[in-house]
Amino acid sequence: MSTSTGAGAPTAGKDEQPRFRFPSAFTVLFGVTVVVWLLAFIIPTGAYKVDEKTGGPIPGSYETVDAGLSFVDRLMQLFLSPVNGLYGVKASEGGFIGPYESGELFGAAGVFLFVIAIGIFITMSMRTGAIDNGIAHVASRFQTRGAVVIGILMVLFSIGGTTEGMAEETLGFYALVIPLMLSLGYDRMVAAATILIGAGVGVLASTVNPFATGVASDAAGISIGDGIAYRFLMYIVLVPIAVFFVLRYAKKVKADPSKSRSTVADGDAEIVRLGIGEVPELTGRQKTVLAVVALTFTFMIFAIVPWAQVIDGTDAESYGWQLDWYFPELAALFIVASLVVGLIGGLGEKGLTDTLVRGAGDFIGVGLIIVLARGVTVIMNNSQITDTVLHSMENAVSGLSSGIFGAVMFFINIPLAFLVPSTSGHAALAMPILAPLADFAGVSRAMVVTAFQSASGVVNLITPTSAVVMGGLALAKVRYDQYLRFIAPFLLVLFVLCTAFIAVGAALS
């Protein structure tokens, strides 16, 4: 999943000067929390009237109000922000958010548990060895056909990216892909690009990725299934372009190794001689696990898509067979599926419980980032400055056409993606402010979510604060500057295509 919480650059040697390291997402969000809390003393307070039908702000209805908070009250807001970010309740009367209020849950407890649940599922599936062995079998079967194996692997990684935000999980595949690409006559850049660009473009065009689309949709107040058809269209268009870009470079390097943008590492000749080695047979258990993984994600897509609203219009009544599931049901789905996978995989009682705990632990950081970001939103809400910020942005975007508005949303999210290296943290922080702007512009909130994840996806292909990028390049023994020169033309193509997609989608919505 693309939710890096810190930089992945190597540490400096003992005789070297310490290198600057961009702060982790936790540090950035802590800083943002304090800054927003301080700004709440300065920014005028105000509120919009709310449309009872849509729940969104009514354009032109902004007026100043008194937040009625003393200094001690404001200090408690800062103190309780992580708590409110997890299980703060929005009061039915007045809309104040706190742990003891009575009303609707505002905190990210549902998203938090869902992230933990899907983290357990991913870890459990990987622990069985089925996913590793499945990809190894694909690579082995087509190892004499280089272009085919690159295409298949990139599609597989992209599927992982678009469905479950596959990112850190890809680091385990470099040991397989590097010897395979070298034995096929390619270089280390092809190996790195197959993984990084394959999974990265999948994340960029996320359809149901819970760490990008899911968190952003929740923060925007819409279903994760809203806008899925358009995001799938982006996926269908962008993935073949990504494959073509890597294949074009791979063909050039194979024909003339001097055209390689990466350097030859010690031992490459031995790796070429040995190849990928012997791949163990897929066991019956592993085949069943792969089937369960595929079925689980397929069922998730079926359960979250608002079929009647997609087919008959946004105001249509849901079909009788339509599930309309959200985070509570999805969390339960992945917890149950994790247990099924563990039992089928033969992990045993201890292996199953140990993996469950480890999976939850591996993804707790992602959940905490979401909670911290939601806490910032609570401070803004209780200080009643959220609508003031919206009002200033409303004035800025008023008069813009829907298409221009969509492009602006894409551009705004690019620097935000650099500032907050966590995709989930970026989504939880930005969407409460940006999504309501769509109401003013007459654009679907789903397009703002799509603009966010596209911008985040582009940036996360190159950001040096990502352990996925820097760790992957370190494993592939490809220098960062070499990778930047290699991917620059593709980034330009992605930037143009994403801008066009978002602009057209916003205009059509």
Short mmCIF file of C-alpha atoms in Angstrom, two decimals:
data_model
loop_
_atom_site.label_atom_id
_atom_site.label_comp_id
_atom_site.label_asym_id
_atom_site.label_seq_id
_atom_site.Cartn_x
_atom_site.Cartn_y
_atom_site.Cartn_z
CA MET A 1 0.00 0.00 0.00
CA SER A 2 1.22 3.44 -0.72
CA THR A 3 1.24 4.78 2.78
CA SER A 4 4.89 5.40 3.51
CA THR A 5 5.48 6.98 6.88
CA GLY A 6 9.10 7.98 6.48
CA ALA A 7 12.05 8.31 4.18
CA GLY A 8 13.72 5.27 2.84
CA ALA A 9 17.11 6.74 2.02
CA PRO A 10 20.19 4.97 3.36
CA THR A 11 21.69 6.34 6.54
CA ALA A 12 24.96 8.21 6.38
CA GLY A 13 28.22 6.46 7.12
CA LYS A 14 30.20 7.18 10.27
CA ASP A 15 32.61 9.51 8.46
CA GLU A 16 29.92 11.31 6.49
CA GLN A 17 28.00 14.41 7.46
CA PRO A 18 24.43 13.56 8.46
CA ARG A 19 22.11 13.96 5.49
CA PHE A 20 18.85 15.88 5.68
CA ARG A 21 15.91 13.52 5.92
CA PHE A 22 12.40 14.70 5.22
CA PRO A 23 10.29 14.20 8.34
CA SER A 24 7.93 11.24 8.53
CA ALA A 25 4.18 11.55 8.00
CA PHE A 26 3.70 11.44 11.79
CA THR A 27 6.00 14.42 12.28
CA VAL A 28 4.40 16.35 9.43
CA LEU A 29 0.90 15.73 10.77
CA PHE A 30 1.92 16.69 14.30
CA GLY A 31 3.30 19.94 12.93
CA VAL A 32 0.15 20.53 10.89
CA THR A 33 -1.98 19.89 13.99
CA VAL A 34 -0.14 22.53 16.02
CA VAL A 35 -0.11 25.04 13.15
CA VAL A 36 -3.85 24.62 12.51
CA TRP A 37 -4.54 24.96 16.24
CA LEU A 38 -2.58 28.24 16.33
CA LEU A 39 -4.26 29.54 13.17
CA ALA A 40 -7.64 28.92 14.77
CA PHE A 41 -6.86 31.88 17.07
CA ILE A 42 -6.40 34.14 14.04
CA ILE A 43 -8.75 32.92 11.30
CA PRO A 44 -12.26 34.42 11.55
CA THR A 45 -14.96 31.93 12.54
CA GLY A 46 -17.99 31.34 10.38
CA ALA A 47 -20.41 28.77 9.00
CA TYR A 48 -22.51 27.91 5.96
CA LYS A 49 -26.13 26.93 6.06
CA VAL A 50 -26.50 23.24 5.23
CA ASP A 51 -28.69 21.81 2.49
CA GLU A 52 -30.98 19.34 4.30
CA LYS A 53 -31.25 17.14 1.19
CA THR A 54 -27.57 16.81 0.29
CA GLY A 55 -25.93 17.64 3.62
CA GLY A 56 -23.56 19.97 1.80
CA PRO A 57 -22.98 23.71 2.29
CA ILE A 58 -25.31 26.12 0.47
CA PRO A 59 -23.31 28.48 -1.79
CA GLY A 60 -23.54 32.10 -0.74
CA SER A 61 -24.90 31.32 2.74
CA TYR A 62 -21.68 31.87 4.70
CA GLU A 63 -21.91 34.13 7.73
CA THR A 64 -19.65 34.86 10.69
CA VAL A 65 -20.37 33.15 14.01
CA ASP A 66 -18.81 33.02 17.47
CA ALA A 67 -17.09 29.71 18.25
CA GLY A 68 -17.51 30.37 21.97
CA LEU A 69 -14.28 28.65 23.00
CA SER A 70 -12.07 29.86 25.84
CA PHE A 71 -8.30 29.36 25.80
CA VAL A 72 -8.68 26.32 28.08
CA ASP A 73 -11.31 24.90 25.71
CA ARG A 74 -8.96 25.36 22.78
CA LEU A 75 -6.12 23.76 24.72
CA MET A 76 -8.31 20.72 25.35
CA GLN A 77 -9.08 20.56 21.63
CA LEU A 78 -5.37 20.18 20.92
CA PHE A 79 -4.95 17.68 23.75
CA LEU A 80 -7.88 15.51 22.63
CA SER A 81 -7.35 15.77 18.89
CA PRO A 82 -6.04 12.18 18.44
CA VAL A 83 -8.89 10.84 20.60
CA ASN A 84 -11.48 12.80 18.67
CA GLY A 85 -9.81 11.70 15.46
CA LEU A 86 -10.50 8.08 16.41
CA TYR A 87 -13.91 8.10 18.09
CA GLY A 88 -15.10 11.70 18.40
CA VAL A 89 -18.90 12.02 18.11
CA LYS A 90 -20.55 14.92 16.29
CA ALA A 91 -23.36 16.28 18.43
CA SER A 92 -26.82 16.28 16.88
CA GLU A 93 -27.32 19.82 18.15
CA GLY A 94 -24.65 22.34 17.28
CA GLY A 95 -22.27 19.94 15.55
CA PHE A 96 -19.55 20.05 18.23
CA ILE A 97 -17.28 16.99 18.16
CA GLY A 98 -16.11 15.25 21.32
CA PRO A 99 -15.80 11.79 22.90
CA TYR A 100 -18.82 12.32 25.17
CA GLU A 101 -21.25 13.92 22.73
CA SER A 102 -24.43 12.24 21.51
CA GLY A 103 -24.94 12.00 17.78
CA GLU A 104 -23.13 10.61 14.75
CA LEU A 105 -19.60 9.14 14.86
CA PHE A 106 -17.16 11.60 13.25
CA GLY A 107 -13.89 9.90 14.17
CA ALA A 108 -12.10 7.49 11.88
CA ALA A 109 -12.72 4.38 14.02
CA GLY A 110 -14.46 2.59 11.14
CA VAL A 111 -11.68 3.34 8.66
CA PHE A 112 -9.06 2.53 11.30
CA LEU A 113 -10.46 -0.97 11.89
CA PHE A 114 -10.88 -1.53 8.15
CA VAL A 115 -7.21 -0.69 7.54
CA ILE A 116 -6.18 -3.12 10.27
CA ALA A 117 -8.49 -5.82 8.86
CA ILE A 118 -7.20 -5.57 5.31
CA GLY A 119 -3.63 -5.42 6.66
CA ILE A 120 -4.24 -8.73 8.44
CA PHE A 121 -5.69 -10.19 5.24
CA ILE A 122 -2.72 -9.11 3.10
CA THR A 123 -0.18 -10.36 5.66
CA MET A 124 -2.02 -13.68 6.07
CA SER A 125 -2.15 -14.19 2.29
CA MET A 126 1.56 -13.43 1.94
CA ARG A 127 2.43 -15.73 4.88
CA THR A 128 0.95 -18.76 3.07
CA GLY A 129 3.48 -18.25 0.25
CA ALA A 130 0.70 -18.44 -2.34
CA ILE A 131 1.16 -14.95 -3.77
CA ASP A 132 4.96 -15.16 -4.00
CA ASN A 133 4.82 -18.61 -5.54
CA GLY A 134 2.03 -17.62 -7.93
CA ILE A 135 4.03 -14.71 -9.36
CA ALA A 136 7.17 -16.88 -9.46
CA HIS A 137 5.26 -19.43 -11.57
CA VAL A 138 4.13 -16.74 -14.02
CA ALA A 139 7.72 -15.52 -14.33
CA SER A 140 9.08 -19.05 -14.78
CA ARG A 141 6.51 -20.07 -17.38
CA PHE A 142 7.24 -17.08 -19.61
CA GLN A 143 10.93 -16.62 -18.87
CA THR A 144 11.94 -17.15 -22.50
CA ARG A 145 9.55 -14.42 -23.68
CA GLY A 146 10.79 -11.19 -22.14
CA ALA A 147 8.14 -8.79 -23.42
CA VAL A 148 5.35 -11.11 -22.30
CA VAL A 149 6.74 -11.58 -18.79
CA ILE A 150 7.24 -7.82 -18.32
CA GLY A 151 3.68 -7.16 -19.45
CA ILE A 152 2.16 -9.89 -17.26
CA LEU A 153 4.11 -8.89 -14.16
CA MET A 154 3.26 -5.20 -14.58
CA VAL A 155 -0.44 -6.02 -14.96
CA LEU A 156 -0.33 -8.25 -11.87
CA PHE A 157 1.38 -5.54 -9.82
CA SER A 158 -1.07 -2.94 -11.15
CA ILE A 159 -4.01 -5.11 -10.08
CA GLY A 160 -2.51 -5.23 -6.60
CA GLY A 161 -2.11 -1.44 -6.69
CA THR A 162 -5.64 -0.62 -7.83
CA THR A 163 -7.36 -3.04 -5.44
CA GLU A 164 -5.33 -2.96 -2.23
CA GLY A 165 -2.75 -0.22 -2.71
CA MET A 166 0.16 -2.61 -3.18
CA ALA A 167 3.37 -0.73 -2.43
CA GLU A 168 5.55 -1.85 0.49
CA GLU A 169 4.56 -5.44 -0.32
CA THR A 170 6.41 -5.15 -3.64
CA LEU A 171 9.78 -4.96 -1.88
CA GLY A 172 9.74 -8.73 -1.45
CA PHE A 173 9.61 -9.34 -5.20
CA TYR A 174 12.90 -7.71 -6.19
CA ALA A 175 14.81 -10.89 -5.31
CA LEU A 176 12.73 -12.69 -7.94
CA VAL A 177 12.39 -10.04 -10.66
CA ILE A 178 16.03 -8.85 -10.77
CA PRO A 179 17.62 -12.21 -11.73
CA LEU A 180 14.75 -12.88 -14.11
CA MET A 181 15.23 -9.60 -16.02
CA LEU A 182 19.00 -9.95 -16.09
CA SER A 183 18.72 -13.51 -17.44
CA LEU A 184 16.36 -12.22 -20.17
CA GLY A 185 19.01 -9.76 -21.34
CA TYR A 186 17.62 -6.64 -19.68
CA ASP A 187 19.12 -4.39 -17.00
CA ARG A 188 18.33 -3.55 -13.41
CA MET A 189 16.30 -0.50 -14.44
CA VAL A 190 13.82 -2.78 -16.23
CA ALA A 191 13.46 -4.84 -13.06
CA ALA A 192 12.87 -1.76 -10.91
CA ALA A 193 10.47 -0.21 -13.42
CA THR A 194 8.44 -3.40 -13.79
CA ILE A 195 7.67 -3.31 -10.09
CA LEU A 196 7.63 0.41 -9.27
CA ILE A 197 5.72 1.61 -12.33
CA GLY A 198 3.47 -1.46 -12.49
CA ALA A 199 2.22 -1.11 -8.91
CA GLY A 200 2.49 2.70 -8.94
CA VAL A 201 0.19 3.22 -11.90
CA GLY A 202 -2.27 0.79 -10.35
CA VAL A 203 -2.31 2.91 -7.18
CA LEU A 204 -2.62 6.09 -9.25
CA ALA A 205 -5.71 4.66 -10.97
CA SER A 206 -7.09 3.09 -7.80
CA THR A 207 -10.56 1.66 -8.18
CA VAL A 208 -11.22 0.28 -4.69
CA ASN A 209 -7.84 0.80 -2.99
CA PRO A 210 -8.88 1.19 0.67
CA PHE A 211 -5.83 3.27 1.59
CA ALA A 212 -6.44 5.90 -1.11
CA THR A 213 -9.95 5.70 -2.55
CA GLY A 214 -11.49 4.30 0.62
CA VAL A 215 -10.04 6.83 3.06
CA ALA A 216 -10.64 9.74 0.68
CA SER A 217 -14.23 8.71 -0.02
CA ASP A 218 -14.95 8.40 3.68
CA ALA A 219 -13.49 11.85 4.36
CA ALA A 220 -15.46 13.26 1.41
CA GLY A 221 -18.70 11.77 2.73
CA ILE A 222 -19.36 9.50 -0.24
CA SER A 223 -19.30 5.77 -0.96
CA ILE A 224 -16.07 4.09 -2.03
CA GLY A 225 -18.01 2.89 -5.08
CA ASP A 226 -18.85 6.41 -6.29
CA GLY A 227 -16.85 7.17 -9.43
CA ILE A 228 -15.52 3.61 -9.78
CA ALA A 229 -16.48 3.35 -13.46
CA TYR A 230 -14.44 6.41 -14.40
CA ARG A 231 -11.49 5.31 -12.29
CA PHE A 232 -11.61 1.91 -13.98
CA LEU A 233 -11.50 3.66 -17.37
CA MET A 234 -8.36 5.50 -16.23
CA TYR A 235 -6.85 2.18 -15.17
CA ILE A 236 -7.63 0.58 -18.55
CA VAL A 237 -5.97 3.47 -20.40
CA LEU A 238 -2.94 4.18 -18.19
CA VAL A 239 -1.70 0.63 -17.50
CA PRO A 240 -1.09 -0.25 -21.20
CA ILE A 241 0.75 3.06 -21.63
CA ALA A 242 2.94 2.22 -18.64
CA VAL A 243 3.67 -1.25 -20.04
CA PHE A 244 4.52 0.23 -23.45
CA PHE A 245 6.92 2.72 -21.86
CA VAL A 246 8.85 0.01 -19.98
CA LEU A 247 8.82 -2.39 -22.95
CA ARG A 248 10.15 0.31 -25.26
CA TYR A 249 13.11 0.91 -22.96
CA ALA A 250 13.63 -2.84 -22.39
CA LYS A 251 13.74 -3.55 -26.13
CA LYS A 252 16.29 -0.76 -26.65
CA VAL A 253 18.55 -2.02 -23.84
CA LYS A 254 18.39 -5.62 -25.01
CA ALA A 255 19.39 -4.58 -28.54
CA ASP A 256 22.18 -2.31 -27.30
CA PRO A 257 23.30 -2.70 -23.62
CA SER A 258 25.22 0.58 -23.88
CA LYS A 259 21.86 2.39 -23.89
CA SER A 260 21.22 1.25 -20.31
CA ARG A 261 20.48 4.00 -17.80
CA SER A 262 21.63 1.86 -14.85
CA THR A 263 25.10 0.63 -13.98
CA VAL A 264 26.17 -3.01 -13.91
CA ALA A 265 26.52 -4.29 -10.33
CA ASP A 266 29.08 -6.78 -9.06
CA GLY A 267 27.88 -10.34 -9.50
CA ASP A 268 25.41 -9.61 -12.32
CA ALA A 269 27.13 -12.12 -14.61
CA GLU A 270 26.71 -14.85 -11.98
CA ILE A 271 23.05 -13.92 -11.53
CA VAL A 272 22.48 -14.21 -15.27
CA ARG A 273 24.10 -17.64 -15.27
CA LEU A 274 21.99 -18.96 -12.40
CA GLY A 275 18.68 -17.41 -13.51
CA ILE A 276 15.67 -17.40 -11.17
CA GLY A 277 16.35 -20.91 -9.97
CA GLU A 278 13.91 -23.73 -9.46
CA VAL A 279 10.36 -22.67 -8.65
CA PRO A 280 8.43 -25.00 -6.32
CA GLU A 281 5.10 -26.37 -7.50
CA LEU A 282 1.97 -24.57 -6.43
CA THR A 283 0.30 -26.74 -3.83
CA GLY A 284 -3.41 -27.36 -3.68
CA ARG A 285 -3.56 -25.17 -0.58
CA GLN A 286 -1.81 -22.30 -2.34
CA LYS A 287 -4.10 -22.53 -5.38
CA THR A 288 -7.11 -22.40 -3.08
CA VAL A 289 -5.66 -19.41 -1.21
CA LEU A 290 -5.16 -17.55 -4.50
CA ALA A 291 -8.77 -18.31 -5.43
CA VAL A 292 -10.02 -17.02 -2.06
CA VAL A 293 -7.95 -13.82 -2.40
CA ALA A 294 -9.36 -13.18 -5.88
CA LEU A 295 -12.90 -14.00 -4.74
CA THR A 296 -12.65 -11.72 -1.70
CA PHE A 297 -11.62 -8.68 -3.71
CA THR A 298 -14.20 -9.46 -6.39
CA PHE A 299 -16.93 -9.71 -3.77
CA MET A 300 -15.75 -6.46 -2.17
CA ILE A 301 -16.18 -4.66 -5.49
CA PHE A 302 -19.65 -6.16 -5.92
CA ALA A 303 -20.62 -5.18 -2.36
CA ILE A 304 -19.57 -1.52 -2.55
CA VAL A 305 -20.66 -0.51 -6.05
CA PRO A 306 -23.97 1.44 -5.98
CA TRP A 307 -25.34 -0.50 -8.95
CA ALA A 308 -28.77 1.14 -9.22
CA GLN A 309 -27.32 4.63 -8.91
CA VAL A 310 -24.69 3.88 -11.57
CA ILE A 311 -27.22 2.36 -13.99
CA ASP A 312 -30.38 4.38 -13.34
CA GLY A 313 -29.02 7.68 -11.98
CA THR A 314 -27.92 9.09 -8.65
CA ASP A 315 -31.45 9.41 -7.24
CA ALA A 316 -32.45 5.80 -8.01
CA GLU A 317 -33.54 3.40 -5.28
CA SER A 318 -31.08 0.57 -4.58
CA TYR A 319 -31.87 -2.81 -6.11
CA GLY A 320 -33.07 -5.55 -3.77
CA TRP A 321 -29.86 -7.53 -4.29
CA GLN A 322 -27.64 -4.47 -3.90
CA LEU A 323 -25.59 -4.69 -0.69
CA ASP A 324 -24.42 -1.05 -0.29
CA TRP A 325 -21.69 -2.18 2.12
CA TYR A 326 -19.40 0.30 3.81
CA PHE A 327 -16.40 0.11 6.14
CA PRO A 328 -18.02 -1.88 9.00
CA GLU A 329 -19.12 -4.71 6.69
CA LEU A 330 -15.87 -4.61 4.71
CA ALA A 331 -13.79 -4.84 7.88
CA ALA A 332 -15.78 -7.91 8.91
CA LEU A 333 -15.35 -9.39 5.42
CA PHE A 334 -11.55 -9.15 5.53
CA ILE A 335 -11.30 -10.42 9.10
CA VAL A 336 -13.33 -13.51 8.17
CA ALA A 337 -11.41 -13.94 4.89
CA SER A 338 -8.11 -13.70 6.81
CA LEU A 339 -9.15 -16.59 9.04
CA VAL A 340 -10.27 -18.63 6.03
CA VAL A 341 -6.97 -18.01 4.22
CA GLY A 342 -4.96 -18.91 7.32
CA LEU A 343 -6.86 -22.16 7.83
CA ILE A 344 -6.63 -23.13 4.15
CA GLY A 345 -2.94 -22.21 4.09
CA GLY A 346 -2.29 -24.66 6.92
CA LEU A 347 -0.77 -22.08 9.27
CA GLY A 348 -2.17 -23.80 12.33
CA GLU A 349 -3.57 -22.10 15.42
CA LYS A 350 -0.28 -20.47 16.50
CA GLY A 351 0.74 -19.46 12.99
CA LEU A 352 -2.70 -18.01 12.35
CA THR A 353 -2.85 -15.97 15.55
CA ASP A 354 0.77 -14.82 15.30
CA THR A 355 0.22 -13.67 11.71
CA LEU A 356 -3.00 -11.93 12.69
CA VAL A 357 -1.18 -9.93 15.37
CA ARG A 358 1.78 -9.21 13.08
CA GLY A 359 -0.50 -8.07 10.27
CA ALA A 360 -2.35 -5.72 12.59
CA GLY A 361 0.98 -4.41 13.89
CA ASP A 362 2.37 -3.82 10.40
CA PHE A 363 -0.61 -1.64 9.47
CA ILE A 364 -1.21 0.15 12.78
CA GLY A 365 0.98 3.02 11.58
CA VAL A 366 -1.29 3.63 8.62
CA GLY A 367 -4.32 3.66 10.89
CA LEU A 368 -2.72 6.11 13.31
CA ILE A 369 -1.88 8.49 10.47
CA ILE A 370 -5.54 8.50 9.45
CA VAL A 371 -6.54 9.19 13.06
CA LEU A 372 -4.07 12.10 13.40
CA ALA A 373 -5.27 13.64 10.13
CA ARG A 374 -8.92 13.31 11.22
CA GLY A 375 -7.95 15.02 14.49
CA VAL A 376 -6.84 18.08 12.51
CA THR A 377 -10.27 18.18 10.88
CA VAL A 378 -11.92 18.03 14.33
CA ILE A 379 -9.91 21.05 15.54
CA MET A 380 -10.97 23.01 12.47
CA ASN A 381 -14.59 21.96 12.90
CA ASN A 382 -14.83 22.79 16.63
CA SER A 383 -12.99 26.08 16.12
CA GLN A 384 -15.45 26.81 13.28
CA ILE A 385 -12.78 27.80 10.77
CA THR A 386 -13.46 25.02 8.24
CA ASP A 387 -16.25 26.96 6.57
CA THR A 388 -14.11 30.11 6.57
CA VAL A 389 -11.43 28.28 4.59
CA LEU A 390 -14.13 26.91 2.29
CA HIS A 391 -15.54 30.40 1.84
CA SER A 392 -12.17 31.77 0.71
CA MET A 393 -11.78 28.86 -1.70
CA GLU A 394 -15.37 29.29 -2.91
CA ASN A 395 -14.49 32.83 -3.96
CA ALA A 396 -11.34 31.54 -5.68
CA VAL A 397 -13.11 28.85 -7.72
CA SER A 398 -16.34 30.76 -8.40
CA GLY A 399 -16.76 31.35 -12.11
CA LEU A 400 -14.48 28.46 -13.06
CA SER A 401 -15.89 25.92 -15.48
CA SER A 402 -16.29 22.37 -14.21
CA GLY A 403 -13.37 21.18 -16.32
CA ILE A 404 -11.00 23.89 -15.08
CA PHE A 405 -12.12 23.19 -11.51
CA GLY A 406 -11.20 19.51 -11.91
CA ALA A 407 -7.75 20.41 -13.24
CA VAL A 408 -7.23 22.85 -10.34
CA MET A 409 -8.07 20.10 -7.84
CA PHE A 410 -5.41 17.89 -9.46
CA PHE A 411 -2.78 20.66 -9.30
CA ILE A 412 -3.58 21.54 -5.67
CA ASN A 413 -3.02 17.95 -4.55
CA ILE A 414 0.44 17.62 -6.07
CA PRO A 415 2.26 19.80 -3.50
CA LEU A 416 0.09 18.27 -0.76
CA ALA A 417 1.33 14.82 -1.80
CA PHE A 418 4.93 15.98 -1.34
CA LEU A 419 4.10 17.55 2.03
CA VAL A 420 2.27 14.48 3.42
CA PRO A 421 4.05 11.35 2.14
CA SER A 422 1.29 9.06 3.40
CA THR A 423 -1.50 8.53 0.87
CA SER A 424 -3.99 7.83 3.65
CA GLY A 425 -2.87 10.85 5.67
CA HIS A 426 -3.06 13.08 2.61
CA ALA A 427 -6.60 11.87 1.89
CA ALA A 428 -7.85 12.29 5.45
CA LEU A 429 -6.27 15.75 5.72
CA ALA A 430 -7.29 17.27 2.38
CA MET A 431 -10.67 15.79 1.52
CA PRO A 432 -12.76 17.46 4.26
CA ILE A 433 -11.72 20.82 2.77
CA LEU A 434 -11.53 20.03 -0.95
CA ALA A 435 -14.58 17.77 -1.36
CA PRO A 436 -17.20 20.41 -0.41
CA LEU A 437 -15.70 22.73 -3.04
CA ALA A 438 -17.14 20.35 -5.62
CA ASP A 439 -20.63 21.28 -4.39
CA PHE A 440 -19.95 24.93 -5.21
CA ALA A 441 -18.63 24.06 -8.66
CA GLY A 442 -21.44 21.65 -9.45
CA VAL A 443 -18.99 18.75 -9.74
CA SER A 444 -19.27 15.26 -8.27
CA ARG A 445 -17.25 14.80 -5.07
CA ALA A 446 -16.03 11.54 -6.56
CA MET A 447 -14.04 13.58 -9.10
CA VAL A 448 -12.24 15.40 -6.28
CA VAL A 449 -11.32 11.99 -4.85
CA THR A 450 -10.08 10.91 -8.28
CA ALA A 451 -8.05 14.12 -8.62
CA PHE A 452 -6.46 13.52 -5.21
CA GLN A 453 -5.45 9.92 -5.86
CA SER A 454 -4.12 10.76 -9.34
CA ALA A 455 -1.91 13.53 -7.99
CA SER A 456 -0.77 11.37 -5.09
CA GLY A 457 -0.03 8.52 -7.49
CA VAL A 458 2.13 10.68 -9.78
CA VAL A 459 4.14 12.08 -6.87
CA ASN A 460 4.58 8.70 -5.18
CA LEU A 461 6.33 7.36 -8.28
CA ILE A 462 9.31 9.63 -7.57
CA THR A 463 9.11 11.09 -4.05
CA PRO A 464 12.35 10.56 -2.11
CA THR A 465 10.35 10.39 1.13
CA SER A 466 8.89 7.03 0.09
CA ALA A 467 10.41 3.83 1.43
CA VAL A 468 8.82 2.08 -1.56
CA VAL A 469 10.77 4.16 -4.09
CA MET A 470 14.05 4.50 -2.22
CA GLY A 471 13.96 1.00 -0.77
CA GLY A 472 13.08 -0.52 -4.15
CA LEU A 473 15.87 1.34 -5.93
CA ALA A 474 18.32 0.29 -3.21
CA LEU A 475 17.32 -3.37 -3.67
CA ALA A 476 17.63 -3.03 -7.45
CA LYS A 477 20.96 -1.18 -7.05
CA VAL A 478 19.71 1.66 -9.25
CA ARG A 479 20.72 5.22 -8.36
CA TYR A 480 17.92 7.70 -7.69
CA ASP A 481 19.24 10.19 -10.26
CA GLN A 482 19.34 7.43 -12.90
CA TYR A 483 15.75 6.52 -12.12
CA LEU A 484 14.61 10.16 -12.34
CA ARG A 485 16.15 10.56 -15.79
CA PHE A 486 14.56 7.30 -16.88
CA ILE A 487 11.03 8.06 -15.65
CA ALA A 488 10.89 11.79 -16.51
CA PRO A 489 9.25 11.35 -19.96
CA PHE A 490 6.65 8.98 -18.52
CA LEU A 491 5.86 11.42 -15.69
CA LEU A 492 5.19 14.14 -18.26
CA VAL A 493 2.80 11.84 -20.14
CA LEU A 494 1.04 10.91 -16.88
CA PHE A 495 0.72 14.55 -15.85
CA VAL A 496 -0.91 15.52 -19.15
CA LEU A 497 -3.22 12.48 -19.27
CA CYS A 498 -4.32 12.80 -15.64
CA THR A 499 -5.06 16.50 -16.08
CA ALA A 500 -7.13 15.71 -19.16
CA PHE A 501 -8.94 12.82 -17.44
CA ILE A 502 -9.84 14.90 -14.38
CA ALA A 503 -10.91 17.91 -16.44
CA VAL A 504 -13.13 15.87 -18.75
CA GLY A 505 -14.54 13.82 -15.86
CA ALA A 506 -15.39 16.96 -13.89
CA ALA A 507 -17.05 18.51 -16.93
CA LEU A 508 -19.13 15.39 -17.56
CA SER A 509 -20.10 14.96 -13.89
#
